[in-house]
Short mmCIF file of the C-alpha atoms (twelve columns), coordinates in Angstrom:
data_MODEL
# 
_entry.id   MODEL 
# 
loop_
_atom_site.group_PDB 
_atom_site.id 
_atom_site.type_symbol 
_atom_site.label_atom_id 
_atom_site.label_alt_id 
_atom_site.label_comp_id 
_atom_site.label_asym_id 
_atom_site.label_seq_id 
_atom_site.Cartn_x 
_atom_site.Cartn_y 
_atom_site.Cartn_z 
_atom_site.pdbx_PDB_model_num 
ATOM 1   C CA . UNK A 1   23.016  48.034 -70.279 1 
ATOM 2   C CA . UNK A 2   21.481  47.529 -66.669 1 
ATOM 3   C CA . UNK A 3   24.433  45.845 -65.532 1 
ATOM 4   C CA . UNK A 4   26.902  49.235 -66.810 1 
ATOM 5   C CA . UNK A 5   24.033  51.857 -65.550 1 
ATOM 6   C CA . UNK A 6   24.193  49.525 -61.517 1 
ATOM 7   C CA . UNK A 7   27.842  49.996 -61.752 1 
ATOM 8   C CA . UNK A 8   28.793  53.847 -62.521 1 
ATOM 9   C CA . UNK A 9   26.009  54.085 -59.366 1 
ATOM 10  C CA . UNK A 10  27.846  52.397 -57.017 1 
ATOM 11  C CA . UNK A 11  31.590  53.643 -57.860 1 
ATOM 12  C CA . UNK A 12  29.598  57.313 -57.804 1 
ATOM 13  C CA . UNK A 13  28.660  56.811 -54.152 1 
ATOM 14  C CA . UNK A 14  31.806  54.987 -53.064 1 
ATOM 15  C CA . UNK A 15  33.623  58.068 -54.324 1 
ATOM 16  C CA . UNK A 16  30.909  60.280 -52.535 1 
ATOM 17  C CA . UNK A 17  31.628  58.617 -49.299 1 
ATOM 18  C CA . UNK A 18  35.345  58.710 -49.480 1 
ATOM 19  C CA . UNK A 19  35.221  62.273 -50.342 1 
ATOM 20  C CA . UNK A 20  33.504  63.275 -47.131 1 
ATOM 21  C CA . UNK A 21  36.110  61.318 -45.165 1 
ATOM 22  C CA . UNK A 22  38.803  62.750 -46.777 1 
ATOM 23  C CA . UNK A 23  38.813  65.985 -48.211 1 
ATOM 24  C CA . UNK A 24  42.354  65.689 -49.790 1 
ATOM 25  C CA . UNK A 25  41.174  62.418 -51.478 1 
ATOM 26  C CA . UNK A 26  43.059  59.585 -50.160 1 
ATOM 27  C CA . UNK A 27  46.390  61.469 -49.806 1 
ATOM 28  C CA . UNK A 28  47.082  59.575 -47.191 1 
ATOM 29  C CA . UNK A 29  46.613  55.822 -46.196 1 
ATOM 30  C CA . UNK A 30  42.453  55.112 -46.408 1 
ATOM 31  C CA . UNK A 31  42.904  52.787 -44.125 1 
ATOM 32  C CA . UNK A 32  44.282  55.530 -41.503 1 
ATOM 33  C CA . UNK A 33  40.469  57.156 -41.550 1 
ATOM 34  C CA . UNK A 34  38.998  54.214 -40.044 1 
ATOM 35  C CA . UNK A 35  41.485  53.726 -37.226 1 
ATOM 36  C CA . UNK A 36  42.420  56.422 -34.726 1 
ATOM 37  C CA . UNK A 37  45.421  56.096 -32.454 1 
ATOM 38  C CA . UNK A 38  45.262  56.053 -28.461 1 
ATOM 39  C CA . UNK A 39  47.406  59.378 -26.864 1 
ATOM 40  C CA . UNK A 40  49.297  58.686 -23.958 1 
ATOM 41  C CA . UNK A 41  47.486  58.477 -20.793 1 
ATOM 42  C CA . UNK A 42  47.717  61.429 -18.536 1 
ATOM 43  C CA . UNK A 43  47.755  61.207 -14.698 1 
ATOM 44  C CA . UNK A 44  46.564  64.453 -12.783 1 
ATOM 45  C CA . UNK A 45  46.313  64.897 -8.726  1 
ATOM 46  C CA . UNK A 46  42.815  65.835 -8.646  1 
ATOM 47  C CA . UNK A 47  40.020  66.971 -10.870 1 
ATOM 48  C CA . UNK A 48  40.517  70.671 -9.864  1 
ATOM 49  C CA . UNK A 49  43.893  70.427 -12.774 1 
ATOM 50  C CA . UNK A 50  41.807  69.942 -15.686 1 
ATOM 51  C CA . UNK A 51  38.856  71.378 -17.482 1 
ATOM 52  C CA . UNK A 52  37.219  68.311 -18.585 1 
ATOM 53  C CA . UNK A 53  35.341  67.481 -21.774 1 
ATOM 54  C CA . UNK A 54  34.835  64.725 -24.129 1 
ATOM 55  C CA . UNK A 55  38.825  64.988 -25.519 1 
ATOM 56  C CA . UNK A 56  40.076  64.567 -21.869 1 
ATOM 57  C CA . UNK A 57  37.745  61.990 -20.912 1 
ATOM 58  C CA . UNK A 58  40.708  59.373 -21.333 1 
ATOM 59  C CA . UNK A 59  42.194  60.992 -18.467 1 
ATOM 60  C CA . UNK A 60  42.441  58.844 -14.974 1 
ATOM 61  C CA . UNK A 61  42.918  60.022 -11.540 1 
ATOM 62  C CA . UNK A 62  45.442  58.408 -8.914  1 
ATOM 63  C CA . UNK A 63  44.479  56.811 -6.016  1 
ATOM 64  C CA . UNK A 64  46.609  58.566 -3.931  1 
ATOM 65  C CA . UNK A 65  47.331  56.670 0.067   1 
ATOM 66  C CA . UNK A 66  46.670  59.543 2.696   1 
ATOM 67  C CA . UNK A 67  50.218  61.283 3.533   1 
ATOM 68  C CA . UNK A 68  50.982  60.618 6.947   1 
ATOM 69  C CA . UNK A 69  52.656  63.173 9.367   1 
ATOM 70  C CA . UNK A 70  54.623  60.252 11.519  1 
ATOM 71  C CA . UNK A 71  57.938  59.414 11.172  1 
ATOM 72  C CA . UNK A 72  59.664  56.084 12.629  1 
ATOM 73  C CA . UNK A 73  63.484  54.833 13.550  1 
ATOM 74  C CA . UNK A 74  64.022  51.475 14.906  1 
ATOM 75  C CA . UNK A 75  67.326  50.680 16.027  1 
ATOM 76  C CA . UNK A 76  68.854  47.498 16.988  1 
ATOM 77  C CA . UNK A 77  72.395  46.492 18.520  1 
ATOM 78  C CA . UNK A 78  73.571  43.773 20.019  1 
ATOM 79  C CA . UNK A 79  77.285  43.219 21.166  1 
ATOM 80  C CA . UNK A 80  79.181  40.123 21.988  1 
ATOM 81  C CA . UNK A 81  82.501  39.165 23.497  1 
ATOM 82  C CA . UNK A 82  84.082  36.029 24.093  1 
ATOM 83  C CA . UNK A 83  87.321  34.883 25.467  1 
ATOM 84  C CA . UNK A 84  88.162  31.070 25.750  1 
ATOM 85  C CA . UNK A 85  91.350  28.886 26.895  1 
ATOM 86  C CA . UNK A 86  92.358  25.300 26.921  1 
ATOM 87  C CA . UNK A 87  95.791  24.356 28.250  1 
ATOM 88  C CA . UNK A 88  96.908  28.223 28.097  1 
ATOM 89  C CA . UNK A 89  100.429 28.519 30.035  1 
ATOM 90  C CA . UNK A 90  100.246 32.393 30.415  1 
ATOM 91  C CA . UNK A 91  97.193  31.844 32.454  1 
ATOM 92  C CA . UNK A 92  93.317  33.607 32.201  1 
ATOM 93  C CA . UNK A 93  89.717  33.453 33.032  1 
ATOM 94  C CA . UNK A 94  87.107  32.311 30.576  1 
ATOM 95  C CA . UNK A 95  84.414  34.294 29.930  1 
ATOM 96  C CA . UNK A 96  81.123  35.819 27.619  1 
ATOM 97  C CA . UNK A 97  79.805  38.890 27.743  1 
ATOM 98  C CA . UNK A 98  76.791  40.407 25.968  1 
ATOM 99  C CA . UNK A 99  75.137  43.899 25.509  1 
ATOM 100 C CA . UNK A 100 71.753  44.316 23.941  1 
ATOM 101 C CA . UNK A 101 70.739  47.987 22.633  1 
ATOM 102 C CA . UNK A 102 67.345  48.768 21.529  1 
ATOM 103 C CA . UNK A 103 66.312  52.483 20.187  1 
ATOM 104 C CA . UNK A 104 62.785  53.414 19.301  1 
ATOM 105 C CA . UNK A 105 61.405  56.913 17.665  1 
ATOM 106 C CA . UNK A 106 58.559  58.387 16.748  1 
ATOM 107 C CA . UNK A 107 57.730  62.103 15.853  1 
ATOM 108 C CA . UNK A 108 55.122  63.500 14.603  1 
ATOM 109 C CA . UNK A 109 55.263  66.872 12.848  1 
ATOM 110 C CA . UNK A 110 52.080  68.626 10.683  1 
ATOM 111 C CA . UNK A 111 52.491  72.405 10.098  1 
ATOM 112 C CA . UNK A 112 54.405  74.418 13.417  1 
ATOM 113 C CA . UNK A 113 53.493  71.229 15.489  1 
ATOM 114 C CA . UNK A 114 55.963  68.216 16.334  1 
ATOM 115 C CA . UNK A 115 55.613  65.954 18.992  1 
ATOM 116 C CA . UNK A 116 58.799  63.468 19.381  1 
ATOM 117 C CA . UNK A 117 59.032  60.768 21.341  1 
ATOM 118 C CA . UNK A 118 61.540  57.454 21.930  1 
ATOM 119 C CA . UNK A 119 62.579  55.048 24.286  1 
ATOM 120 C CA . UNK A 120 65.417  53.253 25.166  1 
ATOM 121 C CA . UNK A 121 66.403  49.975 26.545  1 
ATOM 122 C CA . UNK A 122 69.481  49.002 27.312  1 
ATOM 123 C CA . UNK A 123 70.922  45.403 28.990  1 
ATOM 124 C CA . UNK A 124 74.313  43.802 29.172  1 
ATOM 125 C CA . UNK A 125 75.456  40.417 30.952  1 
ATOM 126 C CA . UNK A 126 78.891  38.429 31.738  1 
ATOM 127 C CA . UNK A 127 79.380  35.094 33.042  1 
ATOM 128 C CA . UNK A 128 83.516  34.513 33.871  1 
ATOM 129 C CA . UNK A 129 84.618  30.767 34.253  1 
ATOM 130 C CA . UNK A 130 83.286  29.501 38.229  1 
ATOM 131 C CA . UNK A 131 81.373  32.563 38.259  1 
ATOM 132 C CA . UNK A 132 77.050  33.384 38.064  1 
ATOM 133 C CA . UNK A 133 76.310  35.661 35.646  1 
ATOM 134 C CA . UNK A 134 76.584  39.030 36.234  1 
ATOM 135 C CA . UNK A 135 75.136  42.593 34.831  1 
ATOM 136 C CA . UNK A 136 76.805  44.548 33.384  1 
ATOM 137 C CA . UNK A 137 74.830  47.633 31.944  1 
ATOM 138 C CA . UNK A 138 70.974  48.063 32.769  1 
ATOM 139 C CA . UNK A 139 68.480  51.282 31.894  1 
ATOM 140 C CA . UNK A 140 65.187  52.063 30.743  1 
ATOM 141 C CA . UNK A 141 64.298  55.136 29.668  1 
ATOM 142 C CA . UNK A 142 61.184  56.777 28.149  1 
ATOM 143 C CA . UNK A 143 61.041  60.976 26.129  1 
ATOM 144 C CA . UNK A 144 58.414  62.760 25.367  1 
ATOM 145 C CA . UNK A 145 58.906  66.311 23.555  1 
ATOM 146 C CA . UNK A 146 56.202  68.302 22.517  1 
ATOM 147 C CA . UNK A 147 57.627  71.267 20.043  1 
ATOM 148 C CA . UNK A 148 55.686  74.559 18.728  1 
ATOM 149 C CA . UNK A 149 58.107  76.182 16.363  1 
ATOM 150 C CA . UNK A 150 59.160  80.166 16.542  1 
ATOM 151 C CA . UNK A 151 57.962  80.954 12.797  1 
ATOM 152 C CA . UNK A 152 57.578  78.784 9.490   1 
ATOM 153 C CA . UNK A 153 61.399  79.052 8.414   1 
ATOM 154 C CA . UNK A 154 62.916  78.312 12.242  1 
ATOM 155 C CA . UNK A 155 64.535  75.682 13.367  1 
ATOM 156 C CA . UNK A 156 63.596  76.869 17.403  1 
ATOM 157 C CA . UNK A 157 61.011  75.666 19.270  1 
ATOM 158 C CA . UNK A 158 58.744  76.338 22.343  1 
ATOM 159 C CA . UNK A 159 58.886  73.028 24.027  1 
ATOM 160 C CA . UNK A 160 57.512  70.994 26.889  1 
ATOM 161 C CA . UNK A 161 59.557  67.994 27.866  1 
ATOM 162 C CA . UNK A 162 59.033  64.743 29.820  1 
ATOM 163 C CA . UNK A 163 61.881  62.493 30.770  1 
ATOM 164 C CA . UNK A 164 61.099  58.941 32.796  1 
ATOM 165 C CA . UNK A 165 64.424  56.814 33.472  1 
ATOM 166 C CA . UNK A 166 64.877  53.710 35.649  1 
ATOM 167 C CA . UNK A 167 66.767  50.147 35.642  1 
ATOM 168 C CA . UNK A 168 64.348  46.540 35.082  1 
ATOM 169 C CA . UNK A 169 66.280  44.147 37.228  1 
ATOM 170 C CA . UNK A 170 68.348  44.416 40.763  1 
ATOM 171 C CA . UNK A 171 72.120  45.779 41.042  1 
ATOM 172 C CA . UNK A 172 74.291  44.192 43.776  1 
ATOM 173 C CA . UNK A 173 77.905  45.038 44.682  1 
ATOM 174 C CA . UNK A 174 79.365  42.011 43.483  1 
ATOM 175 C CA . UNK A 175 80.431  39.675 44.881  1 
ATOM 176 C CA . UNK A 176 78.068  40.548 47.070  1 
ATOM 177 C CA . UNK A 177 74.344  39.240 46.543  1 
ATOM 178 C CA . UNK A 178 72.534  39.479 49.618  1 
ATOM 179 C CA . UNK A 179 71.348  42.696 49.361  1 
ATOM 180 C CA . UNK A 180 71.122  44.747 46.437  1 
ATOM 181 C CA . UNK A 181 72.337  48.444 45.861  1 
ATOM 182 C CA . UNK A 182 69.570  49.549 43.077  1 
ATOM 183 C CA . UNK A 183 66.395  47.980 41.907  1 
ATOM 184 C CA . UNK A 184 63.395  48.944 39.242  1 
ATOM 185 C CA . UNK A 185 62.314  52.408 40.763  1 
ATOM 186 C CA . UNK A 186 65.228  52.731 43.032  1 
ATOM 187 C CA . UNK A 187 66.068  54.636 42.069  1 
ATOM 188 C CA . UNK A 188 63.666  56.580 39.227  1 
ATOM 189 C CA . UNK A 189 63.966  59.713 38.002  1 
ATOM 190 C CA . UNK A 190 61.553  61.840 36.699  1 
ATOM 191 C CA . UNK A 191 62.013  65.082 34.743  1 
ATOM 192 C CA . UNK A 192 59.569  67.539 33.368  1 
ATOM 193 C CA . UNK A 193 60.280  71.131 32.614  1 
ATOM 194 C CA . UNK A 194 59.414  73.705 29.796  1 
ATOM 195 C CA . UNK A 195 62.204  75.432 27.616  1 
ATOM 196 C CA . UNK A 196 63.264  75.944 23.825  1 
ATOM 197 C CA . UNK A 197 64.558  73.490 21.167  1 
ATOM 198 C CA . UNK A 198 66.749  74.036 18.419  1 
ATOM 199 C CA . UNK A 199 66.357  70.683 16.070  1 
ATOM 200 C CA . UNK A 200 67.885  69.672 12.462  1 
ATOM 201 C CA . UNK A 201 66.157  65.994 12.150  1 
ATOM 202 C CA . UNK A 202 67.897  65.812 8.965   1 
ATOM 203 C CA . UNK A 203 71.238  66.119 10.656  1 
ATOM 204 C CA . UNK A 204 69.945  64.305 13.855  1 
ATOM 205 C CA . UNK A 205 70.749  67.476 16.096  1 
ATOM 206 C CA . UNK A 206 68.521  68.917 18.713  1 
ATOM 207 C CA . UNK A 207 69.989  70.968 21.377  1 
ATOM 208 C CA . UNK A 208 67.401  71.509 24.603  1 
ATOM 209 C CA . UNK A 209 67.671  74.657 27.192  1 
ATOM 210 C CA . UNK A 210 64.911  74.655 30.146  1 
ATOM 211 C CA . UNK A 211 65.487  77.323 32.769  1 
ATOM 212 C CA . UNK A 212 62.541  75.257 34.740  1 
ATOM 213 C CA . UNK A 213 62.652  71.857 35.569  1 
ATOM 214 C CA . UNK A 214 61.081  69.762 38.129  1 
ATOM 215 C CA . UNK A 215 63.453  66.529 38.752  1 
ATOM 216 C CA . UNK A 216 61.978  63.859 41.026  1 
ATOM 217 C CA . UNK A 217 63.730  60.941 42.199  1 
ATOM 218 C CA . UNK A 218 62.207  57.864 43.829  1 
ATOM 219 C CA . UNK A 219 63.724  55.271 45.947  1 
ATOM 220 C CA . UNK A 220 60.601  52.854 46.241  1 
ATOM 221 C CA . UNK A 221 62.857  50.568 48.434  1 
ATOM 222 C CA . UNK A 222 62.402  51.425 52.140  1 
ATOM 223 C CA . UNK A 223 65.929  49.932 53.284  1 
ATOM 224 C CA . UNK A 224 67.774  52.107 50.381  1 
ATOM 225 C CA . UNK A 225 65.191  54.736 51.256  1 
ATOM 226 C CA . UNK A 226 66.154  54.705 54.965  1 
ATOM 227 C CA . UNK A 227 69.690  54.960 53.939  1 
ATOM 228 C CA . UNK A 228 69.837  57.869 52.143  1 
ATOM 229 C CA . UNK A 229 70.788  56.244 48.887  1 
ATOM 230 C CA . UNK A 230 70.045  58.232 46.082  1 
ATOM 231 C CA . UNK A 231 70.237  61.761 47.921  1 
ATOM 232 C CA . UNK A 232 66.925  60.705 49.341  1 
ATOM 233 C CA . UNK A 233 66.031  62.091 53.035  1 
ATOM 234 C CA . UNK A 234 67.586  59.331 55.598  1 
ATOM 235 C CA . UNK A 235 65.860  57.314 58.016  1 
ATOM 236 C CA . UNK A 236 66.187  59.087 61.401  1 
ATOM 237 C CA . UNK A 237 67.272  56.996 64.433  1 
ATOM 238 C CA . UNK A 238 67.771  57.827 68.412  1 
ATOM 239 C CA . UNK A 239 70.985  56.880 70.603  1 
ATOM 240 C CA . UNK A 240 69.676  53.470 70.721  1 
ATOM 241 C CA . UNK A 241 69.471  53.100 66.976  1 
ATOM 242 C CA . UNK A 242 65.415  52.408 67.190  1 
ATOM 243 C CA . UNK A 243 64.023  54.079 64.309  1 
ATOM 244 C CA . UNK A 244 62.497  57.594 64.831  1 
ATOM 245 C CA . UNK A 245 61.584  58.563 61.656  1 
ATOM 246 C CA . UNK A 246 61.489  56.410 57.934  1 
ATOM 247 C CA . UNK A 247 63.745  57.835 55.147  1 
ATOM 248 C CA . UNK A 248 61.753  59.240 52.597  1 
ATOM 249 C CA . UNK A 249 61.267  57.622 49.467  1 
ATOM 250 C CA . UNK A 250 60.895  60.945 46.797  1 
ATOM 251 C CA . UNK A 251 63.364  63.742 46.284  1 
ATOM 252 C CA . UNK A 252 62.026  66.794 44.345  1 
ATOM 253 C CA . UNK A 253 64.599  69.800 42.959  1 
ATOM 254 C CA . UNK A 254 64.106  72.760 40.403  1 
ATOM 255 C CA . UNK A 255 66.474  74.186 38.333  1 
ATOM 256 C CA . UNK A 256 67.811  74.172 34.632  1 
ATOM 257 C CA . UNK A 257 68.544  71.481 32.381  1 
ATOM 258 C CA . UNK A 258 70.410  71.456 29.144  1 
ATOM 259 C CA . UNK A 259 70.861  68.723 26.914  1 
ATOM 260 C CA . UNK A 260 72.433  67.899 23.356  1 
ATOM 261 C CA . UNK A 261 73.262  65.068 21.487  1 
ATOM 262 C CA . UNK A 262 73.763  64.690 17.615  1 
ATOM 263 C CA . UNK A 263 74.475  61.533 15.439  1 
ATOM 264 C CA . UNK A 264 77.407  62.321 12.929  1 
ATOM 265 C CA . UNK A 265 79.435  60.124 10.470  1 
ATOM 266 C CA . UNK A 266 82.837  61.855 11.174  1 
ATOM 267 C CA . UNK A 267 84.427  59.439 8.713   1 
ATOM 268 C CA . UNK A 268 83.599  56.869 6.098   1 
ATOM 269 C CA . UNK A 269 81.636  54.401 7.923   1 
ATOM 270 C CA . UNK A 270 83.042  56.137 11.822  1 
ATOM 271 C CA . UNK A 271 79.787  57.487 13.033  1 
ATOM 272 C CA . UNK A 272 79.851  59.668 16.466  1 
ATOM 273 C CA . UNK A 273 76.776  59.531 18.754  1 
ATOM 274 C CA . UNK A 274 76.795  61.976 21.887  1 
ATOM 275 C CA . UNK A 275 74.224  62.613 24.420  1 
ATOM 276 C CA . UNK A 276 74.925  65.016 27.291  1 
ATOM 277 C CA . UNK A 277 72.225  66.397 30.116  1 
ATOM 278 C CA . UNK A 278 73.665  69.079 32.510  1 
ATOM 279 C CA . UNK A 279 71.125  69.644 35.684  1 
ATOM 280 C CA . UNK A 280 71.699  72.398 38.557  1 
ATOM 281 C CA . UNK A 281 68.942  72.751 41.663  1 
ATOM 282 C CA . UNK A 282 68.125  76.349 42.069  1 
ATOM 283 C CA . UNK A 283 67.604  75.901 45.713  1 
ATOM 284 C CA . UNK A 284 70.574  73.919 46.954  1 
ATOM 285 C CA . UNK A 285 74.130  74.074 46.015  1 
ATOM 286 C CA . UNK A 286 73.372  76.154 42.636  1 
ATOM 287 C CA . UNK A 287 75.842  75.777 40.706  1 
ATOM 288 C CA . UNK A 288 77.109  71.776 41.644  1 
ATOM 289 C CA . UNK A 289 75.866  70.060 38.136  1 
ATOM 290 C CA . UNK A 290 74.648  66.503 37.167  1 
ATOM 291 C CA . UNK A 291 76.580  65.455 35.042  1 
ATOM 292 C CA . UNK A 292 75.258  62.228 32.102  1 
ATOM 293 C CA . UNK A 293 76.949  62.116 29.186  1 
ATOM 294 C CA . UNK A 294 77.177  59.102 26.788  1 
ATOM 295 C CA . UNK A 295 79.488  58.817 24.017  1 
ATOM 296 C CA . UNK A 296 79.903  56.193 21.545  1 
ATOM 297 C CA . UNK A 297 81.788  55.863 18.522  1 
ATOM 298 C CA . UNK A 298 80.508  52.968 15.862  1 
ATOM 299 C CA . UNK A 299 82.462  51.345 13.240  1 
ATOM 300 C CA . UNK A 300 80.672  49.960 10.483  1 
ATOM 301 C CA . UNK A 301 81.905  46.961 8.620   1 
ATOM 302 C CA . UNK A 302 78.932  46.874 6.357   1 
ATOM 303 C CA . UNK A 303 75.196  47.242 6.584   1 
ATOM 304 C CA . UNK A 304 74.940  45.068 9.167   1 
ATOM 305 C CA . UNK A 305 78.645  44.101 11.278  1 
ATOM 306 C CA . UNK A 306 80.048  47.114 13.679  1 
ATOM 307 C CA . UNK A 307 82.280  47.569 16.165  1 
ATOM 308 C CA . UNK A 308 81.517  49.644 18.969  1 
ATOM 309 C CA . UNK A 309 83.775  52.180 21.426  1 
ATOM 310 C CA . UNK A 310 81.426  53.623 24.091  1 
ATOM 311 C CA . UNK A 311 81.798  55.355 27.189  1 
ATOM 312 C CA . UNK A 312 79.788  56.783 29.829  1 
ATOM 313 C CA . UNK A 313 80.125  59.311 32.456  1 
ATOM 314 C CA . UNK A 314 77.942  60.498 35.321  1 
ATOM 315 C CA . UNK A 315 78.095  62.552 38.273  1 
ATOM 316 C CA . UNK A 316 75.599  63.703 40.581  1 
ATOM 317 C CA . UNK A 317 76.763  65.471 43.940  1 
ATOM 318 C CA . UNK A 318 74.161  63.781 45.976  1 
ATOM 319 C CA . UNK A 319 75.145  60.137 45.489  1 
ATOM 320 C CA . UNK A 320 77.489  59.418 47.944  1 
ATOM 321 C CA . UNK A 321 79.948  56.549 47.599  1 
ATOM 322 C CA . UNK A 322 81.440  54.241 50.734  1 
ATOM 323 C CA . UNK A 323 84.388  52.148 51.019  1 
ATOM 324 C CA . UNK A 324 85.304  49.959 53.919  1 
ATOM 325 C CA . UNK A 325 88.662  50.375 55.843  1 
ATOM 326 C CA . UNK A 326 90.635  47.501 57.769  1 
ATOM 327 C CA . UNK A 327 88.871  47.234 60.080  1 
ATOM 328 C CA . UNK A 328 85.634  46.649 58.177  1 
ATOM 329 C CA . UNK A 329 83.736  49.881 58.679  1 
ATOM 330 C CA . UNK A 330 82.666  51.814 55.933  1 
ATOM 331 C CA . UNK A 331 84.367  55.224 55.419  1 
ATOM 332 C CA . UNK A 332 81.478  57.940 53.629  1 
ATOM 333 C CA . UNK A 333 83.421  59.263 50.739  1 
ATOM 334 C CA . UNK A 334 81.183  61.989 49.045  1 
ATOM 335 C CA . UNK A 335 80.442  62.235 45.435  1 
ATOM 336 C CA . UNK A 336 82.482  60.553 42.774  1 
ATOM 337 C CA . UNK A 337 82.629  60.682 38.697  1 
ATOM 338 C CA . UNK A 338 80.708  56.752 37.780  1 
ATOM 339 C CA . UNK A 339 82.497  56.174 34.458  1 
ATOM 340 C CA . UNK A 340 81.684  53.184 32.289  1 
ATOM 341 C CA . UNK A 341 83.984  51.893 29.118  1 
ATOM 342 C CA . UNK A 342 83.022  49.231 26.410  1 
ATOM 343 C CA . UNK A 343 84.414  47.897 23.455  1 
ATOM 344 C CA . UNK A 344 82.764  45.331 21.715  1 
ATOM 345 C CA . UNK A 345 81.606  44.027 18.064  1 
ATOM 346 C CA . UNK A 346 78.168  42.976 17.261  1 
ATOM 347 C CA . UNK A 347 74.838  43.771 14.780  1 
ATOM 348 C CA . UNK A 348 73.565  46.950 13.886  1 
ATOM 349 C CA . UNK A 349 70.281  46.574 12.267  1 
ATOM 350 C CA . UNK A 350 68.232  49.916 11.410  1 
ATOM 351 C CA . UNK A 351 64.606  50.373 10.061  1 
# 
C-alpha cells in the first residue's frame, strides 16, 4: 500500500512540474522546453545603434581598421625594342633600345581639403651595332597640389601648386661626347603659382588655370650658364674675348600657366593619356607661349603586355638652337618646335 501511496506522489509532482513549463501541456515536443535555439548574430557599427539589455547581449561589435583619407597609384612601364641581323643582303644596323616609365601618386582628401602629389621618372637607352650606348629620353619630375574646394558639391578648387622638373644624367650632341649640352640642374625648372582646379579623380581629369606663376630656371653649369643656354643671362666678354662678366645661372619670369591632362580608354583596351602646360611671361614677349605637351596612346594586350604610341612636343621661345655651316661656324637659329616620337611594346604593371 506504501509502495502505490510513493507512486501517485511522484507522477503528481512530475505533472506539477511539467505544467509550469508548459502551460498547453506538452503540445509540443517536451524536449523543446529544455533546449533553446541560438538567433543569428547581429553586427552593429557602434554601441550608439542599440539599446542594450539582457536579449541583445548576444550582440558583438566590429573591430572596425581606422578609414584612411590617402589614396595611392603606382604605375610601371617598361618598353623594349630589338632589331637583329645575320647575313642580311638588304643591309642594316643592329640595335636595342629600352624605355623605363615609372608614375607615382598620392592624394590625400578629408572633407573640402585635398592635397595631391606624384612624381615621375622617366629613362630610355639605345646601343646600335659599333656604337656606346646612348640616351634616349631622360626627366625627373616632382607635383605638389594643394586643393580647397568652392562648396561641398563642386568639383573647383582654390589651389596652390608646386612643380620641380630636371634630367639625372648628362645629354651630349651625339656623336659628340666631350662636352655635354644638359646635365642634372641644367637646366631645372621650378614652378610655383596659385590658381583654380577643376578635378574628376574618378575620370582622371583635372584641368589647372593660374593667372600667377613664378617660373625659375637654373643652369647650375657655369660653361652652359656663360652661354646663354637655357634663356639664361650670357657671360659678357670685351673685344679681346676676356671675360667681363659670368652668365648667370637663374632665370625668373611671371605670368600664367594652364595645364590639362586626362587618362581616357577611347576604345576597348586603346587608352589616351594627354598632358599639356601652356606658360606666357607677363613681362617679356606676352603672348610667345611654352609650349609641353605629351601624348601617348597605349594598347593593351592584356593585364599586363601593351604597346605604346607616344609623342612629345615642346617649345619654348628662349631656347635657341645652332647649326654649323661649311665652313664650320655655327649659324644662331632662334627657337624651334623639339618633337619626340616612340613606338614600342613592353609591361604595364599598375597598383
Amino acid at each position: 500500500m506504501k509502495k502505490i501511496i510513493f507512486f501517485f506522489f511522484i507522477c503528481l509532482v512530475f505533472s506539477k512540474a511539467n505544467s509550469q513549463r508548459n502551460p498547453l501541456f506538452f503540445k509540443e515536443r517536451p524536449l523543446n522546453v529544455f533546449i533553446k535555439k541560438s538567433g543569428p548574430i547581429e553586427f552593429v557599427k557602434d554601441y550608439t545603434d542599440r539599446d542594450y539589455k539582457i536579449e541583445n547581449a548576444t550582440l558583438l561589435i566590429p573591430n572596425q581598421a581606422p578609414e584612411s583619407f590617402w589614396k595611392k597609384i603606382n604605375r610601371f612601364s617598361f618598353d623594349f625594342t630589338q632589331v637583329s641581323f645575320a647575313n642580311w643582303n638588304a643591309g642594316g644596323i643592329s640595335s636595342i633600345a629600352g624605355l623605363s616609365d615609372f608614375r607615382f601618386r598620392r592624394t590625400y582628401e578629408k572633407g573640402f581639403v585635398r592635397w595631391n602629389n606624384e612624381m615621375i621618372i622617366r629613362y630610355g637607352l639605345n646601343k646600335q651595332e659599333n656604337q656606346n650606348w646612348r640616351k634616349t629620353d631622360d626627366d625627373f619630375e616632382m607635383v605638389s597640389t594643394f586643393g580647397y574646394k568652392f562648396s561641398k558639391s563642386s568639383k573647383w578648387f582654390y589651389t596652390a601648386r608646386s612643380s620641380f622638373k630636371t634630367q639625372l644624367t648628362p645629354g651630349y650632341n651625339y656623336p659628340n661626347r666631350d662636352e655635354s649640352i644638359s646635365q642634372i640642374m641644367a637646366p631645372g625648372y621650378f614652378f610655383l603659382g596659385i590658381g583654380a582646379e577643376f578635378s574628376e579623380p574618378e575620370k582622371e581629369l583635372i584641368f589647372y588655370a593660374s593667372p600667377l606663376t613664378q617660373k625659375t630656371t637654373f643652369v647650375l653649369n657655369q660653361r652652359l650658364a656663360n652661354q646663354g643656354a637655357f634663356g639664361v643671362r650670357e657671360a659678357q666678354l670685351d673685344n679681346q674675348g676676356n671675360l667681363v662678366r659670368k652668365g648667370s645661372k637663374i632665370r625668373n619670369e611671371t605670368g600664367i600657366l594652364i595645364k590639362n591632362e586626362f587618362r581616357k580608354e577611347v576604345l576597348n583596351d586603346v587608352i589616351l593619356f594627354s598632358r599639356i602646360s601652356l606658360f606666357t611671361d607677363y613681362f617679356k614677349n606676352f603672348g610667345n607661349i611654352d609650349v609641353d605637351w605629351e601624348l601617348i596612346v597605349d594598347l593593351k594586350v592584356n593585364e599586363y603586355i601593351k604597346a605604346r604610341i607616344g609623342s612629345h612636343i615642346r617649345y619654348d621661345d628662349d631656347i635657341r638652337t645652332t647649326s654649323t655651316d661649311q665652313d664650320a661656324l655655327e649659324r644662331d637659329e632662334g627657337p624651334k618646335i623639339q618633337w619626340k616620337q616612340q613606338i614600342g611594346v613592353g609591361i604595364l604593371i599598375e597598383l
